[in-house]
């Protein structure tokens, strides 16, 4: 397999490496090249996993809304790995796959509820440099979600930005997870479809 990463993969070794590879193969059917890239600095890799595991336990905000938000961040930033993984995870966790595949063109799509559209807009606004979140959008979400859920959603989007920007900077691209389970390609703005 040819790699386009900006840092070559390291050989994943040792006991922790064996556990990591076994877990990856069980969950994804393969060991993503992203793990080999991050293996150069196991502390960074472990920190990322720890953060993800802790964030996965948060339960004030609807899980589907957080999935759509993460995919919106990935789409805006251009992280094909995050989109591919997000689409794959959405499929495996029972999220509406038809909606998930429409996230990259959510503004043009008619499948999202007004609340979902506000969440997608918020995810994109937070991901701008500088952030472009408005008082009006925050007020709408506060009314719809409540304080704890909005705080959680905000932190979730910030973590999605960290992951997406890290992957893009390191040249980590889609691993073909969505394709391997037969999901239709993600749509792109303007109606074109793209393999994740």
C-alpha atoms as a printed R data frame, in Angstrom:
    type eleno elety resid chain resno       x      y      z
1   ATOM     1    CA   UNK     A     1   0.000  0.000  0.000
2   ATOM     2    CA   UNK     A     2   1.348  3.398 -0.983
3   ATOM     3    CA   UNK     A     3   1.380  6.043  1.716
4   ATOM     4    CA   UNK     A     4   0.976  9.780  1.239
5   ATOM     5    CA   UNK     A     5   1.708 10.675  4.840
6   ATOM     6    CA   UNK     A     6   4.277 13.377  5.445
7   ATOM     7    CA   UNK     A     7   5.940 11.261  8.121
8   ATOM     8    CA   UNK     A     8   6.687  7.607  7.326
9   ATOM     9    CA   UNK     A     9   5.004  4.973  9.441
10  ATOM    10    CA   UNK     A    10   6.963  3.480 12.313
11  ATOM    11    CA   UNK     A    11   6.855 -0.223 13.042
12  ATOM    12    CA   UNK     A    12   4.363 -0.754 15.856
13  ATOM    13    CA   UNK     A    13   6.125 -2.964 18.398
14  ATOM    14    CA   UNK     A    14   5.992 -4.104 22.018
15  ATOM    15    CA   UNK     A    15   3.129 -5.265 24.200
16  ATOM    16    CA   UNK     A    16   1.142 -2.033 23.907
17  ATOM    17    CA   UNK     A    17   1.727 -2.115 20.146
18  ATOM    18    CA   UNK     A    18   0.437 -5.691 19.918
19  ATOM    19    CA   UNK     A    19  -2.709 -4.756 21.859
20  ATOM    20    CA   UNK     A    20  -3.205 -1.668 19.690
21  ATOM    21    CA   UNK     A    21  -2.878 -3.670 16.462
22  ATOM    22    CA   UNK     A    22  -5.240 -6.386 17.703
23  ATOM    23    CA   UNK     A    23  -7.847 -3.814 18.751
24  ATOM    24    CA   UNK     A    24  -7.519 -2.019 15.393
25  ATOM    25    CA   UNK     A    25  -7.915 -5.197 13.369
26  ATOM    26    CA   UNK     A    26 -10.959 -6.199 15.410
27  ATOM    27    CA   UNK     A    27 -12.625 -2.799 15.084
28  ATOM    28    CA   UNK     A    28 -11.576 -1.808 11.545
29  ATOM    29    CA   UNK     A    29 -10.307 -4.979  9.896
30  ATOM    30    CA   UNK     A    30  -6.829 -3.462  9.537
31  ATOM    31    CA   UNK     A    31  -4.257 -1.279 11.259
32  ATOM    32    CA   UNK     A    32  -4.711  2.265  9.896
33  ATOM    33    CA   UNK     A    33  -1.527  3.977  8.734
34  ATOM    34    CA   UNK     A    34  -2.386  6.840 11.091
35  ATOM    35    CA   UNK     A    35  -1.373  4.590 13.996
36  ATOM    36    CA   UNK     A    36   2.019  3.949 12.423
37  ATOM    37    CA   UNK     A    37   2.574  7.684 11.985
38  ATOM    38    CA   UNK     A    38   1.572  8.506 15.557
39  ATOM    39    CA   UNK     A    39   3.586  5.551 16.895
40  ATOM    40    CA   UNK     A    40   6.676  7.757 16.535
41  ATOM    41    CA   UNK     A    41   5.446  9.471 19.723
42  ATOM    42    CA   UNK     A    42   3.487  6.933 21.820
43  ATOM    43    CA   UNK     A    43   2.692  9.533 24.496
44  ATOM    44    CA   UNK     A    44   0.855 11.661 21.947
45  ATOM    45    CA   UNK     A    45  -0.964  8.579 20.651
46  ATOM    46    CA   UNK     A    46  -1.979  7.479 24.165
47  ATOM    47    CA   UNK     A    47  -3.085 11.015 25.048
48  ATOM    48    CA   UNK     A    48  -5.315 11.103 21.968
49  ATOM    49    CA   UNK     A    49  -6.856  7.737 22.791
50  ATOM    50    CA   UNK     A    50  -7.397  8.700 26.423
51  ATOM    51    CA   UNK     A    51  -9.054 11.959 25.441
52  ATOM    52    CA   UNK     A    52 -11.298 10.183 22.928
53  ATOM    53    CA   UNK     A    53 -12.317  7.508 25.427
54  ATOM    54    CA   UNK     A    54 -13.164 10.081 28.084
55  ATOM    55    CA   UNK     A    55 -15.103 12.262 25.622
56  ATOM    56    CA   UNK     A    56 -17.049  9.200 24.412
57  ATOM    57    CA   UNK     A    57 -18.511  8.913 27.939
58  ATOM    58    CA   UNK     A    58 -20.046 12.382 27.838
59  ATOM    59    CA   UNK     A    59 -23.813 12.083 27.600
60  ATOM    60    CA   UNK     A    60 -25.436 15.503 27.870
61  ATOM    61    CA   UNK     A    61 -25.605 16.053 24.106
62  ATOM    62    CA   UNK     A    62 -27.289 13.735 21.630
63  ATOM    63    CA   UNK     A    63 -24.750 11.320 20.129
64  ATOM    64    CA   UNK     A    64 -26.118 11.753 16.598
65  ATOM    65    CA   UNK     A    65 -25.719 15.529 16.793
66  ATOM    66    CA   UNK     A    66 -22.105 15.103 17.896
67  ATOM    67    CA   UNK     A    67 -21.429 12.694 15.009
68  ATOM    68    CA   UNK     A    68 -22.835 15.147 12.470
69  ATOM    69    CA   UNK     A    69 -20.822 17.966 14.054
70  ATOM    70    CA   UNK     A    70 -17.589 15.954 13.883
71  ATOM    71    CA   UNK     A    71 -18.176 15.136 10.232
72  ATOM    72    CA   UNK     A    72 -18.965 18.792  9.464
73  ATOM    73    CA   UNK     A    73 -15.629 19.809 11.005
74  ATOM    74    CA   UNK     A    74 -13.818 17.132  9.001
75  ATOM    75    CA   UNK     A    75 -15.514 18.195  5.784
76  ATOM    76    CA   UNK     A    76 -14.727 21.881  6.268
77  ATOM    77    CA   UNK     A    77 -11.088 21.249  7.224
78  ATOM    78    CA   UNK     A    78 -10.623 18.592  4.549
79  ATOM    79    CA   UNK     A    79  -9.782 15.603  6.728
80  ATOM    80    CA   UNK     A    80 -10.661 12.637  4.519
81  ATOM    81    CA   UNK     A    81  -9.533 10.230  7.276
82  ATOM    82    CA   UNK     A    82 -12.004 11.760  9.777
83  ATOM    83    CA   UNK     A    83 -14.836 11.733  7.235
84  ATOM    84    CA   UNK     A    84 -14.130  8.137  6.271
85  ATOM    85    CA   UNK     A    85 -13.905  7.017  9.897
86  ATOM    86    CA   UNK     A    86 -16.937  9.105 10.919
87  ATOM    87    CA   UNK     A    87 -19.061  7.648  8.128
88  ATOM    88    CA   UNK     A    88 -17.891  4.106  9.018
89  ATOM    89    CA   UNK     A    89 -18.601  4.655 12.728
90  ATOM    90    CA   UNK     A    90 -22.003  6.193 11.950
91  ATOM    91    CA   UNK     A    91 -22.887  3.066  9.984
92  ATOM    92    CA   UNK     A    92 -21.678  0.748 12.757
93  ATOM    93    CA   UNK     A    93 -23.460  2.696 15.503
94  ATOM    94    CA   UNK     A    94 -26.824  2.873 13.730
95  ATOM    95    CA   UNK     A    95 -26.730  6.560 12.805
96  ATOM    96    CA   UNK     A    96 -28.864  7.457  9.799
97  ATOM    97    CA   UNK     A    97 -26.370  6.699  7.003
98  ATOM    98    CA   UNK     A    98 -28.378  8.707  4.467
99  ATOM    99    CA   UNK     A    99 -27.969 11.803  6.640
100 ATOM   100    CA   UNK     A   100 -24.337 11.052  7.444
101 ATOM   101    CA   UNK     A   101 -23.433 10.864  3.752
102 ATOM   102    CA   UNK     A   102 -25.080 14.278  3.209
103 ATOM   103    CA   UNK     A   103 -23.021 16.139  5.853
104 ATOM   104    CA   UNK     A   104 -20.471 17.517  3.351
105 ATOM   105    CA   UNK     A   105 -23.346 19.252  1.515
106 ATOM   106    CA   UNK     A   106 -25.654 19.887  4.431
107 ATOM   107    CA   UNK     A   107 -26.531 23.433  3.321
108 ATOM   108    CA   UNK     A   108 -27.930 22.097  0.016
109 ATOM   109    CA   UNK     A   109 -29.530 18.973  1.481
110 ATOM   110    CA   UNK     A   110 -33.104 18.737  2.743
111 ATOM   111    CA   UNK     A   111 -32.586 15.723  5.053
112 ATOM   112    CA   UNK     A   112 -31.601 17.647  8.208
113 ATOM   113    CA   UNK     A   113 -33.916 19.053 10.864
114 ATOM   114    CA   UNK     A   114 -33.585 22.726 11.875
115 ATOM   115    CA   UNK     A   115 -31.785 21.671 15.080
116 ATOM   116    CA   UNK     A   116 -29.328 19.495 13.142
117 ATOM   117    CA   UNK     A   117 -28.722 22.362 10.711
118 ATOM   118    CA   UNK     A   118 -27.932 24.685 13.633
119 ATOM   119    CA   UNK     A   119 -25.458 22.121 15.003
120 ATOM   120    CA   UNK     A   120 -23.774 21.781 11.596
121 ATOM   121    CA   UNK     A   121 -23.581 25.558 11.246
122 ATOM   122    CA   UNK     A   122 -22.116 25.819 14.755
123 ATOM   123    CA   UNK     A   123 -19.484 23.170 13.970
124 ATOM   124    CA   UNK     A   124 -18.417 25.063 10.848
125 ATOM   125    CA   UNK     A   125 -18.475 28.446 12.601
126 ATOM   126    CA   UNK     A   126 -16.273 27.122 15.408
127 ATOM   127    CA   UNK     A   127 -13.863 25.692 12.840
128 ATOM   128    CA   UNK     A   128 -13.220 28.992 11.071
129 ATOM   129    CA   UNK     A   129 -10.094 31.004 11.800
130 ATOM   130    CA   UNK     A   130 -10.985 33.094 13.689
131 ATOM   131    CA   UNK     A   131 -14.134 31.360 14.959
132 ATOM   132    CA   UNK     A   132 -17.324 32.838 13.476
133 ATOM   133    CA   UNK     A   133 -19.910 31.786 16.066
134 ATOM   134    CA   UNK     A   134 -22.662 34.388 16.419
135 ATOM   135    CA   UNK     A   135 -24.697 35.328 19.475
136 ATOM   136    CA   UNK     A   136 -27.868 34.416 17.564
137 ATOM   137    CA   UNK     A   137 -26.685 30.906 16.700
138 ATOM   138    CA   UNK     A   138 -25.491 30.303 20.262
139 ATOM   139    CA   UNK     A   139 -28.822 31.514 21.636
140 ATOM   140    CA   UNK     A   140 -30.782 29.171 19.343
141 ATOM   141    CA   UNK     A   141 -28.660 26.199 20.362
142 ATOM   142    CA   UNK     A   142 -28.824 27.119 24.031
143 ATOM   143    CA   UNK     A   143 -32.625 27.160 23.809
144 ATOM   144    CA   UNK     A   144 -32.749 23.857 21.893
145 ATOM   145    CA   UNK     A   145 -30.073 21.898 23.769
146 ATOM   146    CA   UNK     A   146 -29.658 23.460 27.204
147 ATOM   147    CA   UNK     A   147 -26.439 24.586 28.881
148 ATOM   148    CA   UNK     A   148 -24.736 21.234 29.641
149 ATOM   149    CA   UNK     A   149 -25.361 19.901 26.115
150 ATOM   150    CA   UNK     A   150 -24.089 23.083 24.459
151 ATOM   151    CA   UNK     A   151 -20.933 23.043 26.585
152 ATOM   152    CA   UNK     A   152 -20.411 19.385 25.644
153 ATOM   153    CA   UNK     A   153 -21.067 20.031 21.952
154 ATOM   154    CA   UNK     A   154 -18.577 22.912 21.983
155 ATOM   155    CA   UNK     A   155 -15.863 20.783 23.585
156 ATOM   156    CA   UNK     A   156 -16.651 17.932 21.160
157 ATOM   157    CA   UNK     A   157 -16.232 20.228 18.166
158 ATOM   158    CA   UNK     A   158 -12.938 21.522 19.586
159 ATOM   159    CA   UNK     A   159 -11.661 17.925 19.855
160 ATOM   160    CA   UNK     A   160 -12.817 17.222 16.300
161 ATOM   161    CA   UNK     A   161 -10.797 20.231 15.158
162 ATOM   162    CA   UNK     A   162  -7.721 18.915 16.940
163 ATOM   163    CA   UNK     A   163  -8.018 15.500 15.295
164 ATOM   164    CA   UNK     A   164  -8.826 16.823 11.821
165 ATOM   165    CA   UNK     A   165  -6.092 19.441 11.793
166 ATOM   166    CA   UNK     A   166  -3.525 16.931 13.091
167 ATOM   167    CA   UNK     A   167  -4.409 14.409 10.395
168 ATOM   168    CA   UNK     A   168  -4.362 16.977  7.590
169 ATOM   169    CA   UNK     A   169  -1.025 18.410  8.741
170 ATOM   170    CA   UNK     A   170   0.533 14.930  8.895
171 ATOM   171    CA   UNK     A   171  -0.915 13.938  5.508
172 ATOM   172    CA   UNK     A   172  -3.075 11.161  6.958
173 ATOM   173    CA   UNK     A   173  -5.835 10.383  4.458
174 ATOM   174    CA   UNK     A   174  -8.908  8.165  4.194
175 ATOM   175    CA   UNK     A   175  -8.259  4.496  4.920
176 ATOM   176    CA   UNK     A   176 -11.228  3.108  2.979
177 ATOM   177    CA   UNK     A   177 -13.290  2.102  6.016
178 ATOM   178    CA   UNK     A   178 -16.592  3.270  4.506
179 ATOM   179    CA   UNK     A   179 -15.876  1.628  1.160
180 ATOM   180    CA   UNK     A   180 -14.987 -1.673  2.838
181 ATOM   181    CA   UNK     A   181 -18.466 -1.957  4.340
182 ATOM   182    CA   UNK     A   182 -20.211 -1.025  1.082
183 ATOM   183    CA   UNK     A   183 -21.401  2.450  2.021
184 ATOM   184    CA   UNK     A   184 -22.381  4.787 -0.799
185 ATOM   185    CA   UNK     A   185 -19.852  7.577 -1.397
186 ATOM   186    CA   UNK     A   186 -20.203 10.771  0.612
187 ATOM   187    CA   UNK     A   187 -21.862 13.543 -1.336
188 ATOM   188    CA   UNK     A   188 -20.011 16.765 -2.024
189 ATOM   189    CA   UNK     A   189 -21.348 20.293 -2.409
190 ATOM   190    CA   UNK     A   190 -22.923 20.646 -5.832
191 ATOM   191    CA   UNK     A   191 -24.137 17.027 -5.838
192 ATOM   192    CA   UNK     A   192 -20.904 15.272 -6.792
193 ATOM   193    CA   UNK     A   193 -20.010 12.128 -4.880
194 ATOM   194    CA   UNK     A   194 -16.572 11.378 -3.484
195 ATOM   195    CA   UNK     A   195 -15.065  8.181 -2.151
196 ATOM   196    CA   UNK     A   196 -13.950  8.848  1.405
